[in-house]
């Protein structure tokens, strides 16, 4: 059953058509990857789902709901969480506080309750904390719990961003290049995490990733994008061997070499 | 042969946090040296300290025999050291073209600059197409290309590259490394390369260092490093060589 | 023991604007007062007591003024306040001064409300803005026959008082109050306002503006070719620099105020001596407000002398009330009496050749006018 | 006729706002700091000129004094950067705001000590003499203000648009670290722009002083100039001029035609109106971040 | 050297993390309670003034420190709080009711005003609010029936449960009123910080984009922040006006708003303690300077105190751009690490700014 459906989506920035009449659907429970050359429009697709951009044409449906009727901050409430390609964390807050913001959509207390710290708020705070601690345990972030984001290395931030997205308890998780900047070892961790996210937590994952090794290990289906339009779609193996994908994305001259080097990273 | 760049016993702090704990290394002229290391090992900090973006607490950095530690970064750049920073630090409100021309800020030979810009455009045709676009609206990978192109515009003696392949497509990663290889071989540009994609990095490099928690824990020729078991299992991820494979538990690194 | 008084010292306080928009008023006034106190102290003080004048800077802000009054009255425990600047700043602290029994002498504002009914322990030196405007309009109407009265003012208590007086003067004299404009202290350009008043047919325009703005308005009218407008300012705009603007920009401007210009009488003995002493002490020229500060200090000291060595607030107040003399420096008759207003005279002055010229004296009680152009 | 007079006077006045606004924008464009002391810089520039020209100070020839004043103010701007602002390098904008507000206190204090608190008039040849044409009167100073402001805006705009240093300044404001990586001496560049801002403030001060009386609180004009810069879209030089002109022209018309009690609020009402509809000014310099 | 061990989630949720911390604040509270017996009327008045500034400062701190929005117009909301309090009292409400209602009304009006300001950032918001502050001056004149116009109001008699709060007759009554209000406001502030809204504030401050992606309604959050901030400022304004004894359109001049901003930055942006420390600097330092210069004959250089005040503020900012509380945190860390702290531990590493023109 398809959870997320894009139909004929188009978006232009001035003269640049970033996404061109794209249709795709992500099924509940699968890990779906978007790949494609730089500037193909992958992040733009994410940004449209997050409703930072409004497509000029086409529709985006999530679980039967028309996302275009929603504003950006309502998307999380529908159960969609995301990470960002270039990391957008709350820099002047600790890891814990960042994750607790992820719990925002689960809050129930009213403003007076919060102001006077009365009523159910205390129990609710414990609950949020509990949920967040589970994510911290899952992603091995214990040592960083009370650290300010501003002082963390790139790779840890990537994980914190994933954690923050998980803290929202989403149904659909959008990951924009989760493994970029991670070492081989960390990429391996990422691979298992994504596996668990799908299997244990039952969260559907849509991700953008250039590391074809990771893609082929964790993804059920892959869609290759170029110049905003669909180039190929299928299993990782099918897409990787698609001539147009090799030509535009993986590289012809270096097919074997790159694919090897990349492939062997995981 | 005296080293072009020599780092001796460097220590750098972020306030109370000691990020570089006595690092020494050498980069010979014409060499490509790669620094490998896990997250937070201090690679970026090391490069920033060399460029003068951060001040070291102790130690020396010698470039062509002269100490340059603690200098203002622009003075370091003027000596011919350029850094391509991690995380595409472009000038977001300036156009692609303006970003590139800033790369040549220290130069004044107009004709040469124009030639180099055309060269960058030939490496990355998409940048030529988008020369009037504000850099902040480029895609992540396009910004990375711009950052690298801008570094090339400086005609450096030594390039410090911090994860140049970050966010680039496999095809482009390959191309970038081809370009770097050519620059090194044809123009003799020395390079210090920090890269998570260790396979490509070791392939290009002559010499390699491995950093952990602010220290250098291994140093050898790139070929020897590539052959070492630890490197293979942790940085190259050779599954069959047995470190982790399809298992989920991790083996401890021997140098810890 | 009387507050602020020891065997060797009398403490006097002053809350001033030494750094804000009215620094041009406060600064010379404080200097003038200090000049007099220094002379007195050098001659052995008052009944053997030295006078110490403590000034606080409130920058024309009320909360800072609160702190200043709090310090002067509660911490320093001054005997009296002298030359406090600003209408709201004074008024807000009347309850405090009253409760602590601190006489308020010659505040630097001529607002009507400064002298309450009954006056309590407040003494003012001059007629109010209200009276100044009344007298000024009556004079100009009598002299020129002009009937159309207008007003340009800052919407502050100071401005409102002058506008109100203009309105009521017009009514009292059977003239027309034609139009008015309000302004902000930071306003730069008055072409719009001036052309509006010209089109409305204004003849006498009272001004309650900042010093700079007042000058600009007169200049703008001239430039726009409106030569016969009669601008009337009050003691708040009665400053030497207004007259000294190069190019005769302010020529013809009228002022109605409680004292005569210092330099208009520079050849008389007392003003000449003062100008010289001030220049010698501060290395800058004296000004009207310096003179006010000096004479205010003088009145205070005269009352202290009068009150005798057993100084109490009561006998000081009585002594103030008994002062009655001709002040040669101000060129007025001073007598505080029961109404606590030192001088009832109002002087009409006009700018010409870069200086103020006194043209008439009006008795504030009888509105009797004495022409002074011939003097 | 009346309308034309109001318009032209408003333009001349607006140009003064524009000149001070240029100073704001210059510093913002090169450092992303807001110099709340820019109005006080202008006041200081005017008083430096008073000190050089007026008979009871040095009594120099006006035209001889102009370059001297410009040099003094330029040097002052640079020194200020060298001795104070440089230590704030890399610190948050708000901290710099507080710093410059405090600097304003100090400048007003120093000016009061040197030149006194009483209003002064700059002995300027531009202050005397009017130009009449078709029933409209402008003072020489008004005309000078308009001409100089247009030229300055054009020159500075070209400077940022065309020159390497101008581009480097913009780069330095957008990403200080990357600017350093390009070999741009960021701190020195910022010093240069403070010097430039000092010079622009001095020009504004001389013209302002030629238009009328001065006192040490003249710097409060900075608030309206700041409003003008924001209306134009903080960071845009032509925008600063445009904003200045809008505020300048609104004022006389409001004073002429709006009911008493309301006219003086017109510039601020316009500011609010503009910001409600164009949250980042007419020539917006703010972008939505691409993620 | 002190260690923080955490054994339960509640330690991060509770008002005070541990007993040591709790006893510190209890001791401070006790000291504050007996203060009228320790210092004279003048200093008590000054402390009261500092507390009043701190209340208003907490209001601006919530907006600027927590939500990252700079307002130069809070004097307008202080005025609103003050005038509405007095008007409610004239309607016959008892002081406490009028006071709290004034805060609420100011908050609601502030929130409404925030709506057009929602899209504004940085300098744009700063000048927008500055314009509000300047307009407030004229508005007070125009709204004469409620404000008394330029003549303003004399503060009415304040009574709480039959006790007259009189500044001159019984300065300690005013002191306790200001102390109570500041504790009340600080407590609300602290509660906000440990609840979802407080975290949403920080999220909006650091990255609007990812706050949205986490489901934070940026517009609503900013409106709430503005409203709460105005409510606190309104309470502060009501106290300030009543404490001054009389007020009119010039009382809540925009310079007050600028001083308020200086106060929270000098004190330490984002910290409750910062508002109090800043209030000491802004409200008490001038007084201190004038006491200091009394004997030097300050009148000989007019404006000297203000000039020196400006220089001291510059020194504060240069010395510690993170504010006094930031400095205190470093000292505390040093003490806690003692004797293991290095001397150069807190040397500032070079820092670099990036543009704030991207939102
Ligand atoms: N705000 C914008 N204004 C103009 N062009 C834009 C804007 N945002 C994106 N683009 C352009 O749209 C295209 C798609 O960008 P997008 O970020 O989606 O690429 P991507 O597939 O994520 O690439 P990468 O792998 O490099 O991140 C690019 O060519 C980019 O330059
Ligand atoms: N601004 C900062 N404040 C405090 N600590 C910092 C700061 N930046 C980095 N660090 C610390 O310094 C150490 C080295 O960080 P650095 O960024 O150099 O690592 P790296 O090797 O480049 O990692 P990555 O591969 O993730 O980029 C890390 O442990 C990090 O926590
Ligand atoms: C000295 C005066 C100009 C002061 C002004 N009249 C005021 O009421 O504040
Ligand atoms: Mg992308
Ligand atoms: Mg790094």
CSV table of N, CA, C and O in Angstrom, one decimal, chain C residues 129-177:
chain,number,residue,atom,x,y,z
C,129,UNK,N,5.3,80.2,31.6
C,129,UNK,CA,5.1,80.3,30.1
C,129,UNK,C,3.8,80.8,29.8
C,129,UNK,O,3.6,81.6,28.8
C,130,UNK,N,2.8,80.4,30.5
C,130,UNK,CA,1.4,80.9,30.3
C,130,UNK,C,1.3,82.4,30.3
C,130,UNK,O,0.9,83.0,29.3
C,131,UNK,N,1.9,83.0,31.3
C,131,UNK,CA,1.8,84.4,31.4
C,131,UNK,C,2.6,85.1,30.3
C,131,UNK,O,2.3,86.1,29.8
C,132,UNK,N,3.8,84.5,30.0
C,132,UNK,CA,4.7,85.0,29.0
C,132,UNK,C,3.9,85.1,27.7
C,132,UNK,O,4.0,86.1,27.0
C,133,UNK,N,3.2,84.1,27.3
C,133,UNK,CA,2.5,84.0,26.1
C,133,UNK,C,1.4,85.0,26.1
C,133,UNK,O,1.1,85.8,25.1
C,134,UNK,N,0.6,85.1,27.2
C,134,UNK,CA,-0.4,86.1,27.3
C,134,UNK,C,0.1,87.5,27.0
C,134,UNK,O,-0.5,88.2,26.2
C,135,UNK,N,1.2,87.8,27.7
C,135,UNK,CA,1.7,89.1,27.6
C,135,UNK,C,2.2,89.4,26.2
C,135,UNK,O,2.0,90.4,25.6
C,136,UNK,N,2.9,88.4,25.6
C,136,UNK,CA,3.5,88.5,24.3
C,136,UNK,C,2.5,88.8,23.2
C,136,UNK,O,2.6,89.6,22.4
C,137,UNK,N,1.4,88.0,23.3
C,137,UNK,CA,0.4,88.1,22.2
C,137,UNK,C,-0.3,89.5,22.4
C,137,UNK,O,-0.6,90.2,21.4
C,138,UNK,N,-0.6,89.8,23.6
C,138,UNK,CA,-1.3,91.1,23.8
C,138,UNK,C,-0.4,92.3,23.3
C,138,UNK,O,-0.9,93.2,22.6
C,139,UNK,N,0.9,92.2,23.6
C,139,UNK,CA,1.8,93.2,23.1
C,139,UNK,C,1.8,93.3,21.6
C,139,UNK,O,1.7,94.3,21.0
C,140,UNK,N,2.0,92.1,21.0
C,140,UNK,CA,2.1,92.1,19.5
C,140,UNK,C,0.8,92.6,18.9
C,140,UNK,O,0.8,93.4,17.9
C,141,UNK,N,-0.3,92.2,19.4
C,141,UNK,CA,-1.6,92.7,18.9
C,141,UNK,C,-1.7,94.2,19.1
C,141,UNK,O,-2.1,94.9,18.1
C,142,UNK,N,-1.3,94.7,20.2
C,142,UNK,CA,-1.4,96.1,20.4
C,142,UNK,C,-0.5,96.9,19.5
C,142,UNK,O,-0.8,97.9,18.9
C,143,UNK,N,0.7,96.4,19.3
C,143,UNK,CA,1.7,97.1,18.5
C,143,UNK,C,1.4,97.0,17.0
C,143,UNK,O,1.6,98.0,16.3
C,144,UNK,N,1.0,95.9,16.5
C,144,UNK,CA,0.9,95.7,15.1
C,144,UNK,C,-0.5,95.5,14.6
C,144,UNK,O,-0.7,95.6,13.4
C,145,UNK,N,-1.4,95.3,15.5
C,145,UNK,CA,-2.8,95.1,15.1
C,145,UNK,C,-3.0,93.7,14.5
C,145,UNK,O,-4.1,93.4,14.0
C,146,UNK,N,-2.0,92.9,14.6
C,146,UNK,CA,-2.2,91.5,14.0
C,146,UNK,C,-3.3,90.8,14.8
C,146,UNK,O,-3.4,90.9,16.1
C,147,UNK,N,-4.1,90.0,14.2
C,147,UNK,CA,-5.2,89.4,14.9
C,147,UNK,C,-5.2,87.9,14.8
C,147,UNK,O,-6.0,87.2,15.5
C,148,UNK,N,-4.4,87.3,13.9
C,148,UNK,CA,-4.5,85.9,13.7
C,148,UNK,C,-3.4,85.1,14.4
C,148,UNK,O,-2.2,85.3,14.1
C,149,UNK,N,-3.8,84.4,15.4
C,149,UNK,CA,-2.8,83.7,16.3
C,149,UNK,C,-2.7,82.3,15.9
C,149,UNK,O,-3.7,81.6,15.7
C,150,UNK,N,-1.5,81.8,15.9
C,150,UNK,CA,-1.3,80.3,15.7
C,150,UNK,C,-0.2,79.8,16.7
C,150,UNK,O,0.4,80.6,17.4
C,151,UNK,N,0.0,78.5,16.6
C,151,UNK,CA,1.0,78.0,17.6
C,151,UNK,C,1.7,76.8,17.0
C,151,UNK,O,1.1,76.0,16.2
C,152,UNK,N,3.0,76.6,17.2
C,152,UNK,CA,3.7,75.5,16.8
C,152,UNK,C,4.3,74.9,18.1
C,152,UNK,O,5.0,75.6,18.8
C,153,UNK,N,4.0,73.6,18.4
C,153,UNK,CA,4.5,73.2,19.7
C,153,UNK,C,4.8,71.7,19.7
C,153,UNK,O,4.3,70.9,18.9
C,154,UNK,N,5.7,71.3,20.7
C,154,UNK,CA,5.9,69.9,20.9
C,154,UNK,C,4.8,69.4,21.8
C,154,UNK,O,4.4,70.1,22.7
C,155,UNK,N,4.3,68.3,21.6
C,155,UNK,CA,3.2,67.8,22.4
C,155,UNK,C,3.7,67.3,23.8
C,155,UNK,O,3.7,66.1,24.1
C,156,UNK,N,4.2,68.2,24.5
C,156,UNK,CA,4.6,67.9,25.9
C,156,UNK,C,3.9,68.9,26.8
C,156,UNK,O,3.2,69.8,26.3
C,157,UNK,N,4.1,68.7,28.1
C,157,UNK,CA,3.4,69.7,29.0
C,157,UNK,C,3.8,71.1,28.7
C,157,UNK,O,3.0,72.0,28.8
C,158,UNK,N,5.1,71.2,28.4
C,158,UNK,CA,5.6,72.5,28.1
C,158,UNK,C,4.9,73.1,26.9
C,158,UNK,O,4.4,74.2,26.9
C,159,UNK,N,4.9,72.3,25.8
C,159,UNK,CA,4.2,72.8,24.6
C,159,UNK,C,2.7,73.0,24.7
C,159,UNK,O,2.2,74.0,24.3
C,160,UNK,N,2.1,72.1,25.5
C,160,UNK,CA,0.6,72.2,25.6
C,160,UNK,C,0.3,73.5,26.4
C,160,UNK,O,-0.7,74.2,26.1
C,161,UNK,N,1.2,73.9,27.3
C,161,UNK,CA,0.9,75.1,28.1
C,161,UNK,C,0.9,76.3,27.2
C,161,UNK,O,0.1,77.2,27.3
C,162,UNK,N,1.9,76.3,26.3
C,162,UNK,CA,2.0,77.5,25.5
C,162,UNK,C,0.9,77.5,24.4
C,162,UNK,O,0.3,78.6,24.1
C,163,UNK,N,0.5,76.3,23.9
C,163,UNK,CA,-0.6,76.3,23.0
C,163,UNK,C,-1.9,76.8,23.7
C,163,UNK,O,-2.7,77.6,23.1
C,164,UNK,N,-2.1,76.3,24.9
C,164,UNK,CA,-3.3,76.6,25.6
C,164,UNK,C,-3.3,78.1,25.9
C,164,UNK,O,-4.4,78.8,25.7
C,165,UNK,N,-2.2,78.7,26.3
C,165,UNK,CA,-2.2,80.1,26.5
C,165,UNK,C,-2.4,80.9,25.3
C,165,UNK,O,-3.1,81.9,25.3
C,166,UNK,N,-1.9,80.4,24.1
C,166,UNK,CA,-2.2,81.1,22.9
C,166,UNK,C,-3.6,81.1,22.6
C,166,UNK,O,-4.2,82.2,22.2
C,167,UNK,N,-4.3,80.0,22.8
C,167,UNK,CA,-5.7,79.9,22.5
C,167,UNK,C,-6.5,80.9,23.4
C,167,UNK,O,-7.3,81.6,23.0
C,168,UNK,N,-6.1,80.8,24.7
C,168,UNK,CA,-6.9,81.6,25.7
C,168,UNK,C,-6.6,83.1,25.5
C,168,UNK,O,-7.5,83.9,25.7
C,169,UNK,N,-5.4,83.4,25.1
C,169,UNK,CA,-5.1,84.8,24.9
C,169,UNK,C,-5.9,85.3,23.7
C,169,UNK,O,-6.4,86.5,23.8
C,170,UNK,N,-6.0,84.5,22.7
C,170,UNK,CA,-6.8,85.0,21.5
C,170,UNK,C,-8.2,85.2,21.9
C,170,UNK,O,-8.8,86.2,21.6
C,171,UNK,N,-8.7,84.3,22.7
C,171,UNK,CA,-10.1,84.4,23.2
C,171,UNK,C,-10.3,85.7,24.0
C,171,UNK,O,-11.2,86.5,23.8
C,172,UNK,N,-9.3,85.8,25.0
C,172,UNK,CA,-9.4,87.0,25.9
C,172,UNK,C,-9.4,88.3,25.2
C,172,UNK,O,-10.1,89.2,25.5
C,173,UNK,N,-8.6,88.4,24.1
C,173,UNK,CA,-8.4,89.6,23.4
C,173,UNK,C,-9.3,89.8,22.2
C,173,UNK,O,-9.2,90.7,21.5
C,174,UNK,N,-10.1,88.8,22.0
C,174,UNK,CA,-11.0,88.8,20.8
C,174,UNK,C,-10.3,88.6,19.5
C,174,UNK,O,-10.7,89.2,18.5
C,175,UNK,N,-9.2,87.9,19.5
C,175,UNK,CA,-8.5,87.6,18.3
C,175,UNK,C,-8.9,86.2,17.7
C,175,UNK,O,-9.7,85.5,18.4
C,176,UNK,N,-8.4,85.9,16.6
C,176,UNK,CA,-8.7,84.6,16.0
C,176,UNK,C,-7.6,83.6,16.3
C,176,UNK,O,-6.4,83.9,15.9
C,177,UNK,N,-7.9,82.4,16.8
C,177,UNK,CA,-6.9,81.4,16.9
C,177,UNK,C,-7.1,80.5,15.7
C,177,UNK,O,-8.1,79.8,15.5
